[in-house]
mmCIF file of C-alpha atoms and ligand atoms in Angstrom:
data_model
loop_
_atom_site.group_PDB
_atom_site.id
_atom_site.type_symbol
_atom_site.label_atom_id
_atom_site.label_comp_id
_atom_site.label_asym_id
_atom_site.label_seq_id
_atom_site.Cartn_x
_atom_site.Cartn_y
_atom_site.Cartn_z
ATOM 1 C CA MET A 73 -131.917 179.317 39.852
ATOM 2 C CA LYS A 74 -133.624 178.553 36.605
ATOM 3 C CA LYS A 75 -134.660 175.078 37.889
ATOM 4 C CA THR A 76 -136.084 176.554 41.027
ATOM 5 C CA GLY A 77 -138.002 179.005 38.919
ATOM 6 C CA LEU A 78 -139.430 176.450 36.748
ATOM 7 C CA ILE A 79 -140.453 174.324 39.736
ATOM 8 C CA ALA A 80 -142.051 177.277 41.474
ATOM 9 C CA LEU A 81 -143.887 178.022 38.389
ATOM 10 C CA PHE A 82 -144.962 174.410 37.953
ATOM 11 C CA CYS A 83 -146.316 174.436 41.565
ATOM 12 C CA LEU A 84 -148.269 177.605 40.939
ATOM 13 C CA LEU A 85 -149.892 176.171 37.842
ATOM 14 C CA SER A 86 -150.813 173.000 39.517
ATOM 15 C CA LEU A 87 -152.748 174.533 42.335
ATOM 16 C CA LYS A 88 -156.371 173.478 42.642
ATOM 17 C CA SER A 89 -158.991 175.971 42.526
ATOM 18 C CA PHE A 90 -159.717 178.488 45.343
ATOM 19 C CA CYS A 91 -162.325 181.115 46.045
ATOM 20 C CA TRP A 92 -161.109 184.500 44.857
ATOM 21 C CA GLY A 93 -158.345 182.295 43.304
ATOM 22 C CA PHE A 94 -155.030 181.501 44.873
ATOM 23 C CA PHE A 95 -153.819 184.801 43.576
ATOM 24 C CA GLY A 96 -156.687 186.938 44.930
ATOM 25 C CA HIS A 97 -156.540 185.643 48.480
ATOM 26 C CA GLN A 98 -152.892 186.056 48.792
ATOM 27 C CA ARG A 99 -152.991 189.567 47.288
ATOM 28 C CA ILE A 100 -155.780 190.573 49.670
ATOM 29 C CA ASN A 101 -154.129 189.526 52.828
ATOM 30 C CA TYR A 102 -150.847 190.922 51.668
ATOM 31 C CA TYR A 103 -152.119 194.444 50.799
ATOM 32 C CA SER A 104 -154.155 194.507 54.096
ATOM 33 C CA VAL A 105 -150.960 194.597 56.101
ATOM 34 C CA PHE A 106 -150.047 197.881 54.743
ATOM 35 C CA LEU A 107 -153.128 199.563 55.992
ATOM 36 C CA LEU A 108 -152.353 198.824 59.588
ATOM 37 C CA PRO A 109 -150.896 201.291 62.291
ATOM 38 C CA PRO A 110 -147.191 200.980 62.988
ATOM 39 C CA GLU A 111 -147.867 199.346 66.430
ATOM 40 C CA MET A 112 -149.372 196.374 64.540
ATOM 41 C CA MET A 113 -147.022 196.519 61.515
ATOM 42 C CA VAL A 114 -144.263 195.333 63.750
ATOM 43 C CA LEU A 115 -145.743 191.980 63.806
ATOM 44 C CA PHE A 116 -147.817 191.836 60.580
ATOM 45 C CA LYS A 117 -145.211 193.183 58.301
ATOM 46 C CA ALA A 118 -142.596 190.964 59.591
ATOM 47 C CA ASN A 119 -144.947 188.092 58.798
ATOM 48 C CA VAL A 120 -146.554 189.386 55.722
ATOM 49 C CA LEU A 121 -145.513 186.194 53.711
ATOM 50 C CA PHE A 122 -147.035 183.815 56.310
ATOM 51 C CA LEU A 123 -150.389 186.012 56.200
ATOM 52 C CA SER A 124 -150.537 185.835 52.382
ATOM 53 C CA ASP A 125 -149.454 181.992 52.162
ATOM 54 C CA HIS A 126 -151.956 180.958 54.698
ATOM 55 C CA SER A 127 -154.795 183.047 53.413
ATOM 56 C CA VAL A 128 -155.686 179.811 51.463
ATOM 57 C CA ASP A 129 -155.702 177.369 54.342
ATOM 58 C CA PRO A 130 -159.494 177.605 54.695
ATOM 59 C CA ASP A 131 -159.873 176.483 51.100
ATOM 60 C CA LYS A 132 -157.321 173.581 51.752
ATOM 61 C CA ARG A 133 -159.401 172.504 54.600
ATOM 62 C CA ARG A 134 -162.222 171.978 52.285
ATOM 63 C CA TYR A 135 -160.336 168.892 51.113
ATOM 64 C CA ALA A 136 -160.119 167.644 54.735
ATOM 65 C CA ILE A 137 -163.472 168.134 56.484
ATOM 66 C CA LYS A 138 -167.064 168.590 55.094
ATOM 67 C CA GLU A 139 -167.820 171.150 57.831
ATOM 68 C CA GLU A 140 -165.555 173.540 56.104
ATOM 69 C CA GLY A 141 -167.491 174.133 52.987
ATOM 70 C CA PRO A 142 -170.506 176.238 54.253
ATOM 71 C CA ARG A 143 -168.240 178.756 56.014
ATOM 72 C CA HIS A 144 -167.380 180.205 52.697
ATOM 73 C CA TYR A 145 -170.583 181.439 51.228
ATOM 74 C CA ILE A 146 -174.323 182.058 51.924
ATOM 75 C CA ASP A 147 -177.008 181.441 49.342
ATOM 76 C CA ILE A 148 -178.866 184.425 50.667
ATOM 77 C CA ASP A 149 -181.508 184.504 47.896
ATOM 78 C CA ARG A 150 -182.925 181.305 49.426
ATOM 79 C CA TYR A 151 -184.373 183.509 52.252
ATOM 80 C CA GLY A 152 -186.687 185.705 50.066
ATOM 81 C CA THR A 153 -185.828 188.878 48.433
ATOM 82 C CA HIS A 154 -183.386 191.705 49.202
ATOM 83 C CA PRO A 155 -182.653 192.839 52.038
ATOM 84 C CA TYR A 156 -184.073 189.512 53.247
ATOM 85 C CA PRO A 157 -186.019 190.616 56.341
ATOM 86 C CA ALA A 158 -187.207 187.168 57.012
ATOM 87 C CA LEU A 159 -183.608 185.977 57.860
ATOM 88 C CA PRO A 160 -182.721 186.605 61.322
ATOM 89 C CA ARG A 161 -179.159 188.035 61.473
ATOM 90 C CA LYS A 162 -178.487 186.346 65.029
ATOM 91 C CA TRP A 163 -177.165 182.687 64.642
ATOM 92 C CA GLU A 164 -179.474 181.404 67.586
ATOM 93 C CA ASP A 165 -182.563 183.061 65.987
ATOM 94 C CA ALA A 166 -181.736 181.808 62.401
ATOM 95 C CA ILE A 167 -181.312 178.228 63.716
ATOM 96 C CA LYS A 168 -184.621 178.469 65.670
ATOM 97 C CA LYS A 169 -186.403 179.702 62.614
ATOM 98 C CA TYR A 170 -184.996 177.523 59.855
ATOM 99 C CA GLY A 171 -183.228 174.632 61.701
ATOM 100 C CA GLU A 172 -179.521 174.034 61.751
ATOM 101 C CA ASP A 173 -179.533 171.571 58.622
ATOM 102 C CA THR A 174 -181.062 174.416 56.442
ATOM 103 C CA ILE A 175 -178.833 177.135 57.575
ATOM 104 C CA LEU A 176 -175.776 174.963 57.087
ATOM 105 C CA ALA A 177 -176.826 173.836 53.709
ATOM 106 C CA ASN A 178 -177.242 177.492 52.671
ATOM 107 C CA GLY A 179 -173.906 178.597 54.015
ATOM 108 C CA ILE A 180 -172.826 180.462 57.151
ATOM 109 C CA VAL A 181 -170.077 182.878 55.997
ATOM 110 C CA PRO A 182 -171.517 185.929 57.920
ATOM 111 C CA TRP A 183 -171.717 183.959 61.165
ATOM 112 C CA HIS A 184 -168.365 182.296 60.744
ATOM 113 C CA ILE A 185 -166.573 185.659 60.266
ATOM 114 C CA GLN A 186 -167.939 186.645 63.672
ATOM 115 C CA VAL A 187 -166.658 183.459 65.317
ATOM 116 C CA MET A 188 -163.247 184.059 63.861
ATOM 117 C CA GLN A 189 -163.234 187.629 64.918
ATOM 118 C CA GLY A 190 -163.919 186.440 68.560
ATOM 119 C CA ARG A 191 -160.908 183.942 68.237
ATOM 120 C CA LEU A 192 -158.618 186.584 66.857
ATOM 121 C CA THR A 193 -159.484 188.971 69.642
ATOM 122 C CA ALA A 194 -158.894 186.384 72.279
ATOM 123 C CA ALA A 195 -155.561 185.543 70.746
ATOM 124 C CA PHE A 196 -154.626 189.243 70.958
ATOM 125 C CA LYS A 197 -155.630 189.252 74.530
ATOM 126 C CA GLU A 198 -153.432 186.142 75.356
ATOM 127 C CA LYS A 199 -150.594 187.746 73.478
ATOM 128 C CA ASN A 200 -150.308 184.410 71.609
ATOM 129 C CA GLN A 201 -148.233 185.165 68.433
ATOM 130 C CA ALA A 202 -148.844 181.805 66.729
ATOM 131 C CA LYS A 203 -152.567 182.076 67.184
ATOM 132 C CA ILE A 204 -152.852 185.697 66.082
ATOM 133 C CA LEU A 205 -151.012 185.033 62.896
ATOM 134 C CA LYS A 206 -153.077 181.907 62.100
ATOM 135 C CA TYR A 207 -156.469 183.464 62.802
ATOM 136 C CA ALA A 208 -155.611 186.733 61.107
ATOM 137 C CA ALA A 209 -154.528 184.799 57.940
ATOM 138 C CA GLU A 210 -157.708 182.765 58.140
ATOM 139 C CA ILE A 211 -160.152 185.376 58.908
ATOM 140 C CA GLY A 212 -158.789 187.352 55.924
ATOM 141 C CA HIS A 213 -160.068 184.419 53.658
ATOM 142 C CA TYR A 214 -163.659 184.398 54.965
ATOM 143 C CA ILE A 215 -163.938 188.108 54.857
ATOM 144 C CA ALA A 216 -162.606 188.296 51.222
ATOM 145 C CA ASP A 217 -165.141 185.421 50.181
ATOM 146 C CA SER A 218 -167.941 187.412 51.762
ATOM 147 C CA HIS A 219 -167.262 190.305 49.266
ATOM 148 C CA VAL A 220 -167.731 188.082 46.218
ATOM 149 C CA PRO A 221 -171.168 188.404 44.693
ATOM 150 C CA LEU A 222 -171.399 184.708 43.696
ATOM 151 C CA HIS A 223 -170.494 183.753 47.396
ATOM 152 C CA ALA A 224 -173.958 185.273 48.155
ATOM 153 C CA SER A 225 -176.150 183.588 45.442
ATOM 154 C CA GLY A 226 -177.792 180.195 45.018
ATOM 155 C CA ASN A 227 -176.763 180.415 41.331
ATOM 156 C CA HIS A 228 -173.199 180.345 42.614
ATOM 157 C CA ASP A 229 -171.666 179.062 39.438
ATOM 158 C CA GLY A 230 -174.192 180.075 36.904
ATOM 159 C CA GLN A 231 -175.460 176.373 37.048
ATOM 160 C CA LEU A 232 -179.066 177.407 36.877
ATOM 161 C CA THR A 233 -178.649 179.772 33.891
ATOM 162 C CA ASN A 234 -176.216 177.775 31.628
ATOM 163 C CA GLN A 235 -173.252 179.907 32.677
ATOM 164 C CA LYS A 236 -171.041 177.297 34.421
ATOM 165 C CA GLY A 237 -167.579 178.658 34.939
ATOM 166 C CA ILE A 238 -168.570 182.145 35.717
ATOM 167 C CA HIS A 239 -167.674 181.759 39.384
ATOM 168 C CA GLY A 240 -163.912 181.266 38.636
ATOM 169 C CA PHE A 241 -164.311 183.836 35.782
ATOM 170 C CA TRP A 242 -165.226 186.741 38.040
ATOM 171 C CA GLU A 243 -163.147 185.999 41.111
ATOM 172 C CA SER A 244 -159.968 184.303 39.361
ATOM 173 C CA ARG A 245 -159.586 184.997 35.744
ATOM 174 C CA VAL A 246 -160.470 188.738 35.845
ATOM 175 C CA PRO A 247 -158.052 189.539 38.800
ATOM 176 C CA GLU A 248 -155.260 187.316 37.591
ATOM 177 C CA MET A 249 -155.366 189.033 34.220
ATOM 178 C CA LEU A 250 -155.880 192.520 35.321
ATOM 179 C CA ALA A 251 -155.298 193.295 38.936
ATOM 180 C CA GLU A 252 -151.493 193.695 39.005
ATOM 181 C CA LYS A 253 -151.479 195.807 35.821
ATOM 182 C CA THR A 254 -154.552 197.874 36.185
ATOM 183 C CA PHE A 255 -156.062 197.779 39.747
ATOM 184 C CA ASP A 256 -155.201 200.512 42.219
ATOM 185 C CA PHE A 257 -154.332 199.142 45.656
ATOM 186 C CA MET A 258 -153.634 202.412 47.406
ATOM 187 C CA ILE A 259 -156.422 202.271 49.803
ATOM 188 C CA GLY A 260 -155.770 204.234 53.006
ATOM 189 C CA LYS A 261 -155.866 203.103 56.527
ATOM 190 C CA ALA A 262 -157.660 200.387 58.513
ATOM 191 C CA LYS A 263 -160.807 201.651 60.351
ATOM 192 C CA TYR A 264 -162.292 200.768 63.650
ATOM 193 C CA ILE A 265 -165.500 198.827 63.184
ATOM 194 C CA ASP A 266 -168.091 199.658 65.928
ATOM 195 C CA ASN A 267 -170.649 197.160 64.835
ATOM 196 C CA ILE A 268 -169.050 193.982 63.562
ATOM 197 C CA PRO A 269 -172.411 192.106 62.828
ATOM 198 C CA GLY A 270 -173.775 194.996 61.162
ATOM 199 C CA TYR A 271 -170.671 195.534 58.962
ATOM 200 C CA VAL A 272 -170.533 191.811 58.003
ATOM 201 C CA TRP A 273 -174.223 191.782 56.893
ATOM 202 C CA ASP A 274 -173.917 194.916 55.001
ATOM 203 C CA ARG A 275 -171.044 193.433 52.861
ATOM 204 C CA VAL A 276 -173.061 190.179 52.183
ATOM 205 C CA LEU A 277 -176.092 192.067 51.322
ATOM 206 C CA GLU A 278 -173.986 194.056 48.708
ATOM 207 C CA SER A 279 -172.575 190.864 47.420
ATOM 208 C CA GLY A 280 -175.972 189.371 46.960
ATOM 209 C CA ALA A 281 -177.395 192.478 45.327
ATOM 210 C CA SER A 282 -174.511 192.422 42.766
ATOM 211 C CA ALA A 283 -174.735 188.736 41.926
ATOM 212 C CA ASP A 284 -177.603 189.540 39.398
ATOM 213 C CA THR A 285 -175.346 192.059 37.352
ATOM 214 C CA VAL A 286 -172.483 189.635 37.488
ATOM 215 C CA LEU A 287 -174.644 186.895 35.718
ATOM 216 C CA ARG A 288 -176.603 189.172 33.460
ATOM 217 C CA PHE A 289 -173.669 191.153 32.062
ATOM 218 C CA GLU A 290 -171.772 187.862 31.237
ATOM 219 C CA ALA A 291 -175.007 186.577 29.431
ATOM 220 C CA GLU A 292 -175.380 189.877 27.553
ATOM 221 C CA LEU A 293 -171.726 189.855 26.469
ATOM 222 C CA SER A 294 -171.913 186.260 25.369
ATOM 223 C CA LYS A 295 -174.335 187.221 22.765
ATOM 224 C CA GLN A 296 -171.859 189.582 21.182
ATOM 225 C CA PHE A 297 -169.044 187.027 21.139
ATOM 226 C CA THR A 298 -168.896 183.879 18.956
ATOM 227 C CA THR A 299 -167.781 180.838 21.046
ATOM 228 C CA ASP A 300 -164.329 180.891 19.459
ATOM 229 C CA ARG A 301 -163.822 184.475 20.443
ATOM 230 C CA LYS A 302 -165.260 183.990 23.895
ATOM 231 C CA TYR A 303 -162.928 181.199 24.716
ATOM 232 C CA GLY A 304 -159.183 180.732 23.991
ATOM 233 C CA PHE A 305 -156.748 177.945 24.804
ATOM 234 C CA GLU A 306 -153.998 178.369 27.252
ATOM 235 C CA GLU A 307 -151.484 175.999 28.842
ATOM 236 C CA ARG A 308 -152.543 175.394 32.463
ATOM 237 C CA ASN A 309 -151.218 172.552 34.670
ATOM 238 C CA GLY A 310 -149.027 171.310 31.808
ATOM 239 C CA LYS A 311 -152.343 170.883 29.744
ATOM 240 C CA ILE A 312 -153.925 172.984 27.092
ATOM 241 C CA THR A 313 -157.340 173.958 28.527
ATOM 242 C CA ARG A 314 -160.161 176.155 27.440
ATOM 243 C CA GLN A 315 -160.176 179.532 29.218
ATOM 244 C CA TYR A 316 -162.170 182.711 28.832
ATOM 245 C CA SER A 317 -160.332 184.650 26.163
ATOM 246 C CA SER A 318 -158.218 187.791 26.918
ATOM 247 C CA ASP A 319 -160.641 189.931 24.774
ATOM 248 C CA PHE A 320 -163.772 188.517 26.543
ATOM 249 C CA THR A 321 -162.197 188.971 29.932
ATOM 250 C CA ALA A 322 -161.367 192.610 29.324
ATOM 251 C CA ALA A 323 -164.675 193.410 27.737
ATOM 252 C CA TYR A 324 -166.485 191.889 30.773
ATOM 253 C CA ASN A 325 -164.260 193.909 33.257
ATOM 254 C CA THR A 326 -165.197 197.049 31.190
ATOM 255 C CA LYS A 327 -168.855 196.256 31.337
ATOM 256 C CA LEU A 328 -168.873 195.724 35.019
ATOM 257 C CA ASN A 329 -167.282 199.225 35.305
ATOM 258 C CA GLY A 330 -164.656 198.214 37.909
ATOM 259 C CA MET A 331 -166.780 195.963 40.092
ATOM 260 C CA VAL A 332 -163.946 193.438 40.581
ATOM 261 C CA GLU A 333 -161.508 195.938 41.522
ATOM 262 C CA ARG A 334 -163.942 197.711 43.819
ATOM 263 C CA ARG A 335 -164.796 194.464 45.750
ATOM 264 C CA MET A 336 -161.109 193.539 45.896
ATOM 265 C CA ARG A 337 -160.225 197.062 47.319
ATOM 266 C CA LEU A 338 -163.101 196.783 49.708
ATOM 267 C CA SER A 339 -161.997 193.236 50.869
ATOM 268 C CA ILE A 340 -158.538 194.633 51.584
ATOM 269 C CA LEU A 341 -159.951 197.508 53.643
ATOM 270 C CA SER A 342 -162.326 195.107 55.502
ATOM 271 C CA VAL A 343 -159.503 192.593 56.271
ATOM 272 C CA ALA A 344 -157.241 195.296 57.734
ATOM 273 C CA SER A 345 -160.205 196.837 59.679
ATOM 274 C CA PHE A 346 -161.180 193.402 61.259
ATOM 275 C CA TRP A 347 -157.629 192.841 62.260
ATOM 276 C CA TYR A 348 -157.203 196.485 63.636
ATOM 277 C CA THR A 349 -160.576 196.221 65.425
ATOM 278 C CA ALA A 350 -159.633 192.818 67.112
ATOM 279 C CA TRP A 351 -156.386 194.381 68.303
ATOM 280 C CA VAL A 352 -158.270 197.459 69.695
ATOM 281 C CA ASN A 353 -160.841 195.384 71.462
ATOM 282 C CA ALA A 354 -158.130 193.158 73.028
ATOM 283 C CA GLY A 355 -156.662 196.385 74.694
ATOM 284 C CA GLN A 356 -154.043 197.133 72.127
ATOM 285 C CA PRO A 357 -151.361 194.715 73.348
ATOM 286 C CA ASN A 358 -147.723 195.555 72.599
ATOM 287 C CA LEU A 359 -146.955 193.240 69.791
ATOM 288 C CA LYS A 360 -143.178 193.502 70.061
ATOM 289 C CA ASN A 361 -143.466 191.274 73.193
ATOM 290 C CA LEU A 362 -145.569 188.181 72.640
ATOM 291 C CA ASN A 363 -145.925 184.501 73.849
ATOM 292 C CA ASN A 364 -145.848 181.477 71.671
ATOM 293 C CA VAL A 365 -143.691 183.177 69.082
ATOM 294 C CA ALA A 366 -142.915 179.951 67.397
ATOM 295 C CA PHE A 367 -145.603 177.693 65.962
ATOM 296 C CA SER A 368 -146.019 174.530 68.082
ATOM 297 C CA GLN A 369 -145.312 171.087 66.790
ATOM 298 C CA GLU A 370 -149.206 170.818 66.520
ATOM 299 C CA ASP A 371 -149.521 173.840 64.514
ATOM 300 C CA LEU A 372 -146.755 172.733 62.037
ATOM 301 C CA LEU A 373 -148.321 169.281 61.642
ATOM 302 C CA GLU A 374 -151.727 170.768 61.036
ATOM 303 C CA PHE A 375 -150.296 172.990 58.186
ATOM 304 C CA GLU A 376 -148.592 170.012 56.799
ATOM 305 C CA GLN A 377 -151.709 167.771 56.973
ATOM 306 C CA LEU A 378 -153.739 170.648 55.158
ATOM 307 C CA ASN A 379 -151.267 170.444 52.290
ATOM 308 C CA THR A 380 -151.396 166.722 52.027
ATOM 309 C CA ASP A 381 -155.311 166.619 52.131
ATOM 310 C CA TRP A 382 -155.490 169.387 49.606
ATOM 311 C CA LYS A 383 -152.948 167.697 47.290
ATOM 312 C CA THR A 384 -154.340 164.216 47.426
ATOM 313 C CA GLY A 385 -157.813 164.445 48.949
ATOM 314 C CA GLN A 386 -161.219 164.733 47.295
ATOM 315 C CA PHE A 387 -163.034 167.933 47.619
ATOM 316 C CA LYS A 388 -165.776 167.745 50.259
ATOM 317 C CA GLY A 389 -169.005 169.596 49.515
ATOM 318 C CA ARG A 390 -169.803 171.589 46.448
ATOM 319 C CA GLU A 391 -167.217 173.059 44.147
ATOM 320 C CA HIS A 392 -167.305 176.801 43.409
ATOM 321 C CA ASN A 393 -168.828 178.464 46.365
HETATM 322 ZN ZN1 ZN B 1603 -163.162 180.319 50.270
#
């Protein structure tokens, strides 16, 4: 027992970095399940561990293919100023105006969520259990990423303002230290989303609008902390590494007045609401009675390949986005 625990702990510590952190994405998909109606719970609760484990597949895929990177962010401030009227919300119009290369370089999360919602809805219509679970787990990732302020900013890791590391600080260090102990995850029920594109863009605009606060507050707080109080040393991956100190993390969270918790709670509500909306739009199929209940050999190979690429591959595209 002890040995298994130690191995599990070692695996946990040796994971490479993720958006929202390994911890955040898994928790978001996990808690989302409990906002669903009973007709959906029969499938989703029974597979809650799959849904939380596979919430990080899109990040693993970033070690396999370069096309994956842009699906996780949008540097929306490259398109003018809030609320970015110059940027067409429709994919075809955006491509026509800026060209596909520019749109891809600046990130495509709002459009990719809509593509994934189409796939999930089709999977419900087909009553294909394997696809429903796979797409539900993955869309949860992209939706959660779109709620992170620095996923909607060109200064995505404070690289332009000498604040490198702030990306992981906001989305990993703060929730890992505080979520389980202090965040409230009683959220209510999934809601039907009438206007999917409108909903997606609203969340992305909110994220983009908060990025300035995320950066500014860290800079202000840094002036009140000496370097040796701002950072501490902790063991990670079997190595002693420099980390934002507990005091600095707690002070930042207080200064943000609960922003990380609010975005995490809204991510959970959004993920559950997209799942619920896809199911309703597919005609509310009975989830007790589905096809393709087991994953195909192809699916299993893909999961295995994702793990191999992620453990041994090189990150493709930019880190921290
Ligand atoms: Zn991501």
